[in-house]
PDB file of C-alpha atoms in Angstrom:
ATOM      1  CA  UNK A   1      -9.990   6.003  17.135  1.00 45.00           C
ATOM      2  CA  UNK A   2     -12.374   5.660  14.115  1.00 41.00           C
ATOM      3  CA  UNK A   3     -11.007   4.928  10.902  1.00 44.00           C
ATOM      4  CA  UNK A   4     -12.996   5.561   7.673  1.00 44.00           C
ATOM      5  CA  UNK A   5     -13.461   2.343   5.767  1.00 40.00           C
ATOM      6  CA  UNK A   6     -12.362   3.191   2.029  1.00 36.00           C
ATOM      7  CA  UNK A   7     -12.668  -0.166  -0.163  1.00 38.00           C
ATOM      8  CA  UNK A   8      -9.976   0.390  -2.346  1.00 37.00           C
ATOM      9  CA  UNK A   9      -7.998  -3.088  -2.625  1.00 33.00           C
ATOM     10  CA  UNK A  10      -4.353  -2.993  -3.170  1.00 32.00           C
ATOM     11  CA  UNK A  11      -1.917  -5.537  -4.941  1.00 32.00           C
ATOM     12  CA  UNK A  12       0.914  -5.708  -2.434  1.00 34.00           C
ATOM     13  CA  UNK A  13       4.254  -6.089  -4.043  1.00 40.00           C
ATOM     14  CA  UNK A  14       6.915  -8.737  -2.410  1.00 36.00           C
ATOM     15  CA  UNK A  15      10.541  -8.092  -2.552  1.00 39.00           C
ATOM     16  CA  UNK A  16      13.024 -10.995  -2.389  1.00 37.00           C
ATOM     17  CA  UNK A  17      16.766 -10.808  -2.153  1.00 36.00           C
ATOM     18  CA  UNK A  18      16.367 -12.449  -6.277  1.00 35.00           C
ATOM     19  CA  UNK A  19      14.901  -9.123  -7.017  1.00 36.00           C
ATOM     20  CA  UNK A  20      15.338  -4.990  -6.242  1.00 32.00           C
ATOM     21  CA  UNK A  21      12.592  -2.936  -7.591  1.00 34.00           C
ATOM     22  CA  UNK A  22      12.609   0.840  -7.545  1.00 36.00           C
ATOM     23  CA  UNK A  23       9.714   2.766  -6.698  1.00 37.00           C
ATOM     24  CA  UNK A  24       8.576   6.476  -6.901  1.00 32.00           C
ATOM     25  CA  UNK A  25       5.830   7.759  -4.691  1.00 34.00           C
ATOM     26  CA  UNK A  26       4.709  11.324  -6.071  1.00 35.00           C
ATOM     27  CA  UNK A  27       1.457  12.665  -5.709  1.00 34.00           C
ATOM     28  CA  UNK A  28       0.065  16.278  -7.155  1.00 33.00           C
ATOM     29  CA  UNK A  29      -2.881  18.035  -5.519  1.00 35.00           C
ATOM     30  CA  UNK A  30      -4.221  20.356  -7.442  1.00 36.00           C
ATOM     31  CA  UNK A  31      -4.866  23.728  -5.765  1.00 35.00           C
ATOM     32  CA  UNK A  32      -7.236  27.108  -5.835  1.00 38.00           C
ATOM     33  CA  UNK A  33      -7.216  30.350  -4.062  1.00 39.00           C
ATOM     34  CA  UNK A  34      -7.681  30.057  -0.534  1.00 39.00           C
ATOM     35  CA  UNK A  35     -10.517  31.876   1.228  1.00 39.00           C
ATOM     36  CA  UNK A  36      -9.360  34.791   3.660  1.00 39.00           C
ATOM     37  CA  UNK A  37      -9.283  34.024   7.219  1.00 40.00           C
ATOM     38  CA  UNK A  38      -8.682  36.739  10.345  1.00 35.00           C
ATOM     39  CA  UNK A  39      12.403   6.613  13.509  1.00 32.00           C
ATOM     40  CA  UNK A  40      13.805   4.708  10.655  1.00 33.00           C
ATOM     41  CA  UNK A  41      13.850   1.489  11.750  1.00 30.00           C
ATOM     42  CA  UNK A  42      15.941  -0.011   9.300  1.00 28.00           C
ATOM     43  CA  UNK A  43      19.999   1.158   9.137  1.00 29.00           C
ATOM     44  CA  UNK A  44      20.974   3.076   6.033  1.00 30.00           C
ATOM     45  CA  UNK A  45      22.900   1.661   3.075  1.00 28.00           C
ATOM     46  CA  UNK A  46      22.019   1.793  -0.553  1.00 28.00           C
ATOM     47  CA  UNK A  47      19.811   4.820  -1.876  1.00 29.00           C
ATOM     48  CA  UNK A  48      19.104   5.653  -5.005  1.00 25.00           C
ATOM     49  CA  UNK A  49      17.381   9.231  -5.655  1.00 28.00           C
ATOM     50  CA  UNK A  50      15.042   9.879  -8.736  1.00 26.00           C
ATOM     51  CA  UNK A  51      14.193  13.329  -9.345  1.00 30.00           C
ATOM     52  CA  UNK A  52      10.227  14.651  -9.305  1.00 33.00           C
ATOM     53  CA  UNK A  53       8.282  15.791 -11.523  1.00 33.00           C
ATOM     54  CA  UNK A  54       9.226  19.133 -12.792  1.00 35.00           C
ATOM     55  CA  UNK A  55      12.605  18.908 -11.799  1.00 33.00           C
ATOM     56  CA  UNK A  56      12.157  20.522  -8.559  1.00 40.00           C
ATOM     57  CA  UNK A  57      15.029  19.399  -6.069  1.00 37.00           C
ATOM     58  CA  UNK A  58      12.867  20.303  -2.687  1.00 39.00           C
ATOM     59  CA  UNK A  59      10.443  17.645  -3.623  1.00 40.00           C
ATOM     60  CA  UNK A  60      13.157  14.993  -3.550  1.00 38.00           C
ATOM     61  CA  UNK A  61      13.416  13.104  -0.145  1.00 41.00           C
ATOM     62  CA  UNK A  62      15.762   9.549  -0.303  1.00 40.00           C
ATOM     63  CA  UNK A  63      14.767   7.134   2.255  1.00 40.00           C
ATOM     64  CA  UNK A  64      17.552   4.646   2.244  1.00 39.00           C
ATOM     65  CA  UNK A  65      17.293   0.995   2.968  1.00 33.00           C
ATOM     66  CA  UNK A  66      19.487  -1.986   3.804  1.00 34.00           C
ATOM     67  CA  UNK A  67      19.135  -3.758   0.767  1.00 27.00           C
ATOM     68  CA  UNK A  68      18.269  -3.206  -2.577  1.00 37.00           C
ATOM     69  CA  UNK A  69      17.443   0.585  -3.669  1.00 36.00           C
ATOM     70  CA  UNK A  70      13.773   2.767  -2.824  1.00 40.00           C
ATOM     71  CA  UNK A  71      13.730   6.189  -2.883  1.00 45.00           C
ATOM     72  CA  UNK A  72      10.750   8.401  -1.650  1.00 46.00           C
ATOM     73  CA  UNK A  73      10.895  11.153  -3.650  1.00 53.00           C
ATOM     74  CA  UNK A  74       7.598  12.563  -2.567  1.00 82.00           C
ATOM     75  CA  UNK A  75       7.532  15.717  -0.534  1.00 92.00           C
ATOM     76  CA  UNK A  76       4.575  15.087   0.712  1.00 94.00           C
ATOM     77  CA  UNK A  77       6.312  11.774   2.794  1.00 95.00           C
ATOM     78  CA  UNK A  78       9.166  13.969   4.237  1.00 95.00           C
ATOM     79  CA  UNK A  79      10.088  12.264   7.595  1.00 96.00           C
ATOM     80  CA  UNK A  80      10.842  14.610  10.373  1.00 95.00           C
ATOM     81  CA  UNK A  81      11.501  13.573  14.207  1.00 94.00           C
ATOM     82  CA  UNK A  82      13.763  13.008  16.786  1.00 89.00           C
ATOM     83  CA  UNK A  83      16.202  10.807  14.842  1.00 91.00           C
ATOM     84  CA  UNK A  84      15.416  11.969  11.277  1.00 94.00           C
ATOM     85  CA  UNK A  85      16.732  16.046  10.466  1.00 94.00           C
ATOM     86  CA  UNK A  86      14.737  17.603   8.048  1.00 94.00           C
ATOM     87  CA  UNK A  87      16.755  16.946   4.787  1.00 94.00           C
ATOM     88  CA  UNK A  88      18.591  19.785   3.032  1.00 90.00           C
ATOM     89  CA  UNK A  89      16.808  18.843  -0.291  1.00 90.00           C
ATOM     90  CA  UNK A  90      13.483  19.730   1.639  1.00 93.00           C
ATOM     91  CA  UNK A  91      12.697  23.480   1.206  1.00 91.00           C
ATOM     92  CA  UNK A  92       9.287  24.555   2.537  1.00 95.00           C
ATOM     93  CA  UNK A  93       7.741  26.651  -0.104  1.00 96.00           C
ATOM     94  CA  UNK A  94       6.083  29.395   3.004  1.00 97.00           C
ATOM     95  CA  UNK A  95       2.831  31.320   2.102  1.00 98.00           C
ATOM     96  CA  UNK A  96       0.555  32.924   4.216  1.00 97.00           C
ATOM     97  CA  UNK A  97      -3.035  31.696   5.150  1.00 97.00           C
ATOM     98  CA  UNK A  98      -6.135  31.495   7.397  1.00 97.00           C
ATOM     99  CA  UNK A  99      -3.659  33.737   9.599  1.00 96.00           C
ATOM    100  CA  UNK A 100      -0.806  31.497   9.869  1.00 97.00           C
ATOM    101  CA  UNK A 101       2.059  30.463   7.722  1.00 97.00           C
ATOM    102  CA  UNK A 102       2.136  26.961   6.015  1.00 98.00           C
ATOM    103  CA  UNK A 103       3.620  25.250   2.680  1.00 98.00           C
ATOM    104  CA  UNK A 104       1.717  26.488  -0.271  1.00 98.00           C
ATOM    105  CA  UNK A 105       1.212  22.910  -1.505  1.00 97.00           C
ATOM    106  CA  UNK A 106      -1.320  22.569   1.164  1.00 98.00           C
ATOM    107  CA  UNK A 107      -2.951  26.007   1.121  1.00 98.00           C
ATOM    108  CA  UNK A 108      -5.728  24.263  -1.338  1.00 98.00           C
ATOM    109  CA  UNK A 109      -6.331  21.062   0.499  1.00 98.00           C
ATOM    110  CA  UNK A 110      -6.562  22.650   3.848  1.00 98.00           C
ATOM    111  CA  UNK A 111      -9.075  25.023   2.267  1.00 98.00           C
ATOM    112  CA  UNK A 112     -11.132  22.219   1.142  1.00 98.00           C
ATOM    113  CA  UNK A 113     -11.069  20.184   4.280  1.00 98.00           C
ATOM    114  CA  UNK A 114     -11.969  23.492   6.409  1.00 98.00           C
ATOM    115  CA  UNK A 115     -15.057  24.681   3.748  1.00 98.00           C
ATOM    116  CA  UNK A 116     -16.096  21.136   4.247  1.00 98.00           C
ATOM    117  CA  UNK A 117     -15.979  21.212   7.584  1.00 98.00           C
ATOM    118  CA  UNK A 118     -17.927  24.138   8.059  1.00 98.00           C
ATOM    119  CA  UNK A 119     -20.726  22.745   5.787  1.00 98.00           C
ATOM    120  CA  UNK A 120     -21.155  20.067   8.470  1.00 98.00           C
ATOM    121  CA  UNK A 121     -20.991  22.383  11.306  1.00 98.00           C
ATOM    122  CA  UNK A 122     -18.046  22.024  12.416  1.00 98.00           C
ATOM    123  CA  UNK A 123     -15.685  24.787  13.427  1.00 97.00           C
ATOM    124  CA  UNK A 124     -11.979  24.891  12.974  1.00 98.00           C
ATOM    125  CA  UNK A 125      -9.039  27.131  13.882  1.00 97.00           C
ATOM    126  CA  UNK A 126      -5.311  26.632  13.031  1.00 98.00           C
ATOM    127  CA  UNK A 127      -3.519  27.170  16.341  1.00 97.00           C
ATOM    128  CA  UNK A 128       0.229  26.738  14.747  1.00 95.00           C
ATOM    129  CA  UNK A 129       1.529  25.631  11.638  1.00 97.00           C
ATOM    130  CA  UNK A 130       4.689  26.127   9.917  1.00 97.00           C
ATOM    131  CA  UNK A 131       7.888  27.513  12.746  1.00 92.00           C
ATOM    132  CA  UNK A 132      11.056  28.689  11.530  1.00 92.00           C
ATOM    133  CA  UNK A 133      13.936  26.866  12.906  1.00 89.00           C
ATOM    134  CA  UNK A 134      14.421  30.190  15.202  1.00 92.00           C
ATOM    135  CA  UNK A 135      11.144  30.152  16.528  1.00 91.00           C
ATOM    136  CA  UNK A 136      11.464  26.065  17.414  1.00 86.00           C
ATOM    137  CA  UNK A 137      14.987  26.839  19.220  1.00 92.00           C
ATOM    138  CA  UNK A 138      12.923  29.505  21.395  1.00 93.00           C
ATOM    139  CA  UNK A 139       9.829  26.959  22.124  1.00 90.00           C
ATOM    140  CA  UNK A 140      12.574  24.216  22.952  1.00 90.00           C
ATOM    141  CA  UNK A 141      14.686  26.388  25.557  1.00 94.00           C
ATOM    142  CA  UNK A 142      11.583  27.326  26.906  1.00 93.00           C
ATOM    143  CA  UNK A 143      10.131  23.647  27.365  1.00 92.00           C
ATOM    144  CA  UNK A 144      14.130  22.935  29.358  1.00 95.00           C
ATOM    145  CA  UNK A 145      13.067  26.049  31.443  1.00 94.00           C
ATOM    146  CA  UNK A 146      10.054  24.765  32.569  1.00 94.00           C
ATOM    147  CA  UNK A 147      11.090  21.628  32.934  1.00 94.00           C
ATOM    148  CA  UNK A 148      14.015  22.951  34.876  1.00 96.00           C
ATOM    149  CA  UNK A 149      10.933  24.698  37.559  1.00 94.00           C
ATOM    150  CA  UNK A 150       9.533  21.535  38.037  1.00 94.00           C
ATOM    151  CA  UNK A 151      12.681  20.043  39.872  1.00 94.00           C
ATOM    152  CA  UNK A 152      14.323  17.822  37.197  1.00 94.00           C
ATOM    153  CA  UNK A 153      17.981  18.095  36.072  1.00 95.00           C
ATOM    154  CA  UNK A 154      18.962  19.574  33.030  1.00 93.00           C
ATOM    155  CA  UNK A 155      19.686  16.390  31.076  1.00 92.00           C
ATOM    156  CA  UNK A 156      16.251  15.243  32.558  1.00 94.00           C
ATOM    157  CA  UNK A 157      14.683  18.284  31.885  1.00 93.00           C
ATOM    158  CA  UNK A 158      15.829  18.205  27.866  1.00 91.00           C
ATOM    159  CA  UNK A 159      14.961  14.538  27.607  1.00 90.00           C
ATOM    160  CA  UNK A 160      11.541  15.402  28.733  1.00 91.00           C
ATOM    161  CA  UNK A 161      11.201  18.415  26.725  1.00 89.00           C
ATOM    162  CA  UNK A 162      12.047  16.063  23.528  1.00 85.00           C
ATOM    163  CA  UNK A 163       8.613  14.405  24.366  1.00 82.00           C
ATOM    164  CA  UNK A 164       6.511  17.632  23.394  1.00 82.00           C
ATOM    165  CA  UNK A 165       8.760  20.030  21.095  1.00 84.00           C
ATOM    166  CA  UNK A 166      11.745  18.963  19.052  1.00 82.00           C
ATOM    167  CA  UNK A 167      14.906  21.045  18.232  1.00 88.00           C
ATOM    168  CA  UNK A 168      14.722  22.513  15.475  1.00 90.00           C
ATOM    169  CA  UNK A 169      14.793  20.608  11.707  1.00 93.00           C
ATOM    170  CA  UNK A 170      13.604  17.734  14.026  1.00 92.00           C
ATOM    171  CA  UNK A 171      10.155  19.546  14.178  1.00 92.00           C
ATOM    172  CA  UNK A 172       7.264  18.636  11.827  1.00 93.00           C
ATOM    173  CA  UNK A 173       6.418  22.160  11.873  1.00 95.00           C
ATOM    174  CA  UNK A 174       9.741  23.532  10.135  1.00 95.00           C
ATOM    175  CA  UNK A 175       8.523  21.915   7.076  1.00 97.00           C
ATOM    176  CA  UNK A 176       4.844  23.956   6.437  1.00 97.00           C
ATOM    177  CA  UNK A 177       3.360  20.362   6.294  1.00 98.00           C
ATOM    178  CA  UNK A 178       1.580  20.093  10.217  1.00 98.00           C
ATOM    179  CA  UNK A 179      -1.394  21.758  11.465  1.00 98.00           C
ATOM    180  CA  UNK A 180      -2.185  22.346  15.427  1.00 98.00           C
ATOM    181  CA  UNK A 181      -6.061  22.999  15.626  1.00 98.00           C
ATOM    182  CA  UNK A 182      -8.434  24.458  18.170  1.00 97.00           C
ATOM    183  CA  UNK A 183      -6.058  25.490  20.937  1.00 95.00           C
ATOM    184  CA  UNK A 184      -3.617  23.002  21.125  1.00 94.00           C
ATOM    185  CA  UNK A 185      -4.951  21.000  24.077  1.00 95.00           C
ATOM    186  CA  UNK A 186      -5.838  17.490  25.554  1.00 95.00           C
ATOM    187  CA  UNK A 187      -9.860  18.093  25.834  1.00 97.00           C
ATOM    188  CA  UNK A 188      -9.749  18.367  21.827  1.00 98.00           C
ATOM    189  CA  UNK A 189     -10.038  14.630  22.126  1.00 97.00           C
ATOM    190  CA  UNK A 190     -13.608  14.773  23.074  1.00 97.00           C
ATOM    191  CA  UNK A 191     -14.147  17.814  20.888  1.00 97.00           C
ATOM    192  CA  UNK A 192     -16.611  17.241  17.810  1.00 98.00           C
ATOM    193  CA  UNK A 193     -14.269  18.801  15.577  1.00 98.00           C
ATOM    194  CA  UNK A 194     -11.644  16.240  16.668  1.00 98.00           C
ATOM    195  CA  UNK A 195     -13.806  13.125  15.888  1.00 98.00           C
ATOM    196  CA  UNK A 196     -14.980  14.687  12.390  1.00 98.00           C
ATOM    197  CA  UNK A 197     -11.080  14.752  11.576  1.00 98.00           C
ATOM    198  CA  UNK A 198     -10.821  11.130  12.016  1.00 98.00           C
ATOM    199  CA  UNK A 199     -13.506  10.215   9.695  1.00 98.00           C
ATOM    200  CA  UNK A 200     -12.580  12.730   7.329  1.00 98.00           C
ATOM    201  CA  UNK A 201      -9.099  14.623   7.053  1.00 98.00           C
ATOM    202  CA  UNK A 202      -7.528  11.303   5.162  1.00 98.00           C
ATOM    203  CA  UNK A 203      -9.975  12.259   1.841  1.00 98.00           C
ATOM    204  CA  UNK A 204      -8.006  15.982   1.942  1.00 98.00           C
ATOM    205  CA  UNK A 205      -4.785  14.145   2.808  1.00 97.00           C
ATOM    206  CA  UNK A 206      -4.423  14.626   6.441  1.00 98.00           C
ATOM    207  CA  UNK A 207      -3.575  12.554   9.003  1.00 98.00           C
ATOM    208  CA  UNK A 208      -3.200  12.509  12.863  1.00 98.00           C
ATOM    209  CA  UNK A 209       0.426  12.367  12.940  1.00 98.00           C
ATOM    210  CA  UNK A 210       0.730  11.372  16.729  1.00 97.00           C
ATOM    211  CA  UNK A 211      -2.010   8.664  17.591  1.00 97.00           C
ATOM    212  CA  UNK A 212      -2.455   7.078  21.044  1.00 97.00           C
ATOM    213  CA  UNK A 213      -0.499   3.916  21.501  1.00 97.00           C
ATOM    214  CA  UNK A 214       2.273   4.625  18.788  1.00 97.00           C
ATOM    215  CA  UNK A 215       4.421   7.148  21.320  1.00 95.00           C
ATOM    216  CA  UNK A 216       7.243   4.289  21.294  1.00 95.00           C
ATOM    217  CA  UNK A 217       7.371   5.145  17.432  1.00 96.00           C
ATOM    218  CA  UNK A 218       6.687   8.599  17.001  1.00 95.00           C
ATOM    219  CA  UNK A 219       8.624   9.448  20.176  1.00 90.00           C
ATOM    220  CA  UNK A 220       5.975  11.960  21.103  1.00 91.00           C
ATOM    221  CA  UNK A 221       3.246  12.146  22.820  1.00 92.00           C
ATOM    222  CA  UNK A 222      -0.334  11.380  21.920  1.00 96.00           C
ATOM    223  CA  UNK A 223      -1.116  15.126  20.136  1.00 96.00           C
ATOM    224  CA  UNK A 224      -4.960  14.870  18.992  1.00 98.00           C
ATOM    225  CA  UNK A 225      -4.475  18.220  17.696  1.00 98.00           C
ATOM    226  CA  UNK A 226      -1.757  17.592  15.576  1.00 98.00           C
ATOM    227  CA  UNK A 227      -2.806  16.659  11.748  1.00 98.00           C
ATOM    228  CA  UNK A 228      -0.187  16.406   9.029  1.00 98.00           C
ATOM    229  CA  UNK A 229      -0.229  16.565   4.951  1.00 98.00           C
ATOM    230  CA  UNK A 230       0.160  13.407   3.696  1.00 97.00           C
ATOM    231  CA  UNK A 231      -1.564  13.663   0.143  1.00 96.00           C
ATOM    232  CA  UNK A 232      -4.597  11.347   0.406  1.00 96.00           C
ATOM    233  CA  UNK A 233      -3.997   8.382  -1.386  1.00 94.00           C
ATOM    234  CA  UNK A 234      -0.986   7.839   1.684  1.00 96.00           C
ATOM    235  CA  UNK A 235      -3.901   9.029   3.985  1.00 97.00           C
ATOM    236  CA  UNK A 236      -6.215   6.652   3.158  1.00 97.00           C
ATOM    237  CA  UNK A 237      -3.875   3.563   3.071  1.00 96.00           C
ATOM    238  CA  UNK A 238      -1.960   4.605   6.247  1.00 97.00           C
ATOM    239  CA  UNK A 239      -5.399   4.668   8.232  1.00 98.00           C
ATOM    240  CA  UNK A 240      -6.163   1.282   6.654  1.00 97.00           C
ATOM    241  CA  UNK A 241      -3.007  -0.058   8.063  1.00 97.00           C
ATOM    242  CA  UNK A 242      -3.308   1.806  11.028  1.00 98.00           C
ATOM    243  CA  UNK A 243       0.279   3.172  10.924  1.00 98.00           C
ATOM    244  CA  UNK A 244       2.158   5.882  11.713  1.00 98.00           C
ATOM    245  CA  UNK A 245       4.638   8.180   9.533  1.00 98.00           C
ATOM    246  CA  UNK A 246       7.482   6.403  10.867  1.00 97.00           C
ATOM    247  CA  UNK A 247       5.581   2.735  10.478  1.00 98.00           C
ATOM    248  CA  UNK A 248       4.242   3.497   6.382  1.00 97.00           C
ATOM    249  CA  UNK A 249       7.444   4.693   5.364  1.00 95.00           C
ATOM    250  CA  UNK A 250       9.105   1.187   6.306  1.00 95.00           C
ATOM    251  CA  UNK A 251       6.261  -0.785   4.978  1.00 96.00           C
ATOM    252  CA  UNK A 252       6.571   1.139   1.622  1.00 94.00           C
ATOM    253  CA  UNK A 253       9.826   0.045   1.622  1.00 92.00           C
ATOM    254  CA  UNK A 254       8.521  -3.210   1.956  1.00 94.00           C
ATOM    255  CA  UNK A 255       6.122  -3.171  -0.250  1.00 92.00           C
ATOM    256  CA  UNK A 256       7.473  -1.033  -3.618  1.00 87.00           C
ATOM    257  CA  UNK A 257       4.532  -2.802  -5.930  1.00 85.00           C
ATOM    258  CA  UNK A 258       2.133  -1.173  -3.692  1.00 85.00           C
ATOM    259  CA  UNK A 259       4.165   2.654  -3.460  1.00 82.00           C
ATOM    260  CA  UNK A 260       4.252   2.234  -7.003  1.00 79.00           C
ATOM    261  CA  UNK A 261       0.267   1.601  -7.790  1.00 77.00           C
ATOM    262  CA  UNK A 262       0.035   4.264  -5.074  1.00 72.00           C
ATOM    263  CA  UNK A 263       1.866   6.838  -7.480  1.00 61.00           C
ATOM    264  CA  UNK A 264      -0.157   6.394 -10.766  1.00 53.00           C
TER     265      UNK A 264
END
């Protein structure tokens, strides 16, 4: 997988048990118009929440820690899987575009990564994008079913349908903030489109949420169709670091100096 090699050094801060630092991670894309188109690692303990700017309670997300006190208040770092509900602070903020649904907040950036794209000749479609929690009940039942076909028990069946669609508020889709392009299917890997994501969706704050080789972490299969909104400053240090949702989050918490210069 290619990574695009942004220079930007960062100070990395060190926490010690002598000191607890408390760090905010917010980030504000500015937006336009769109064009018309037909597993925490670490147990919980101590949180502490700081509100967003503007006051806006679905932008607040609290990732709690063992020690000390970091809070993620960003909505753009809103971690949803197998193991981690979508919060009940998180409200999606649903708008329609390019044909699908999605969170507003990423109407603009999407707009700019897809005009962008098509200057350098390279087409893109959204195949899915945001799900209501109905809809993601339906897709899972119908994952058991098929499951069910192929010979394996039921609890065998579910466990396996866990692999490719969640239950729903354990989907990255019930929050607006994921993207399924160009058919949703294994050849997009060798597809043009898919390599000109990789050296470009970080700088309009995408990412490939489920990379090859980090299944153990994400606890789903490698999906090269499958981008997420990140906001690109985590884009850009995440591909760095070559982590994962799951992996940044804990390394943030880890490294609150760093969320912090991250944030300004």
């Amino acid at each position: 997988m290619r990574r695009k090699n942004i220079g930007k050094m960062i100070v990395l801060g060190i926490l010690t048990p002598a000191a607890v630092v408390a760090a905010v991670v917010m980030f504000v894309y500015a937006v336009q118009e769109p064009p018309k188109q037909a597993a925490s690692v670490i147990s919980p303990a101590e949180t502490i929440s700081v509100p967003p700017q503007k006051q806006d309670p679905s932008n607040t997300v609290t990732v709690p820690i063992d020690s000390g006190a970091f809070s993620v208040s960003a909505w753009q770092l809103v971690l949803v899987n197998s193991e981690s509900k979508m919060p009940d602070s998180f409200q999606p903020q649903i708008t329609e575009a390019f044909g699908v649904e999605m969170d507003e907040r990423i109407v603009d950036p999407y707009t700019a990564l897809y005009t962008q794209a098509l200057d350098d000749g390279i087409s893109l479609w959204i195949s899915s994008a945001y799900r209501s929690p109905e809809k993601q009940q339906e897709l899972f039942e119908r994952e058991i079913e098929q499951n069910l076909r192929q010979g394996l028990s039921e609890p065998e069946a579910e466990q396996k349908a866990e692999t490719a669609v969640q239950r729903p508020y354990y989907s990255e889709h019930n929050t607006g903030l994921a993207i399924d392009f160009n058919g949703v299917t294994d050849d997009f890997k060798h597809d043009d489109a898919y390599e000109w994501l990789l050296d470009h969706a970080e700088e309009y704050g995408f990412v490939l949420r489920y990379p090859e080789g980090k299944e153990d972490i994400t606890g789903i299969m490698y999906e090269p169709w499958h981008f997420r909104y990140v906001g690109p400053e985590n884009a850009i240090r995440m591909n760095e670091l070559d982590l994962c949702l799951e992996e940044y989050i804990e390394y943030l918490k880890l490294h609150p100096q760093e969320a912090s210069e991250l944030s300004t």
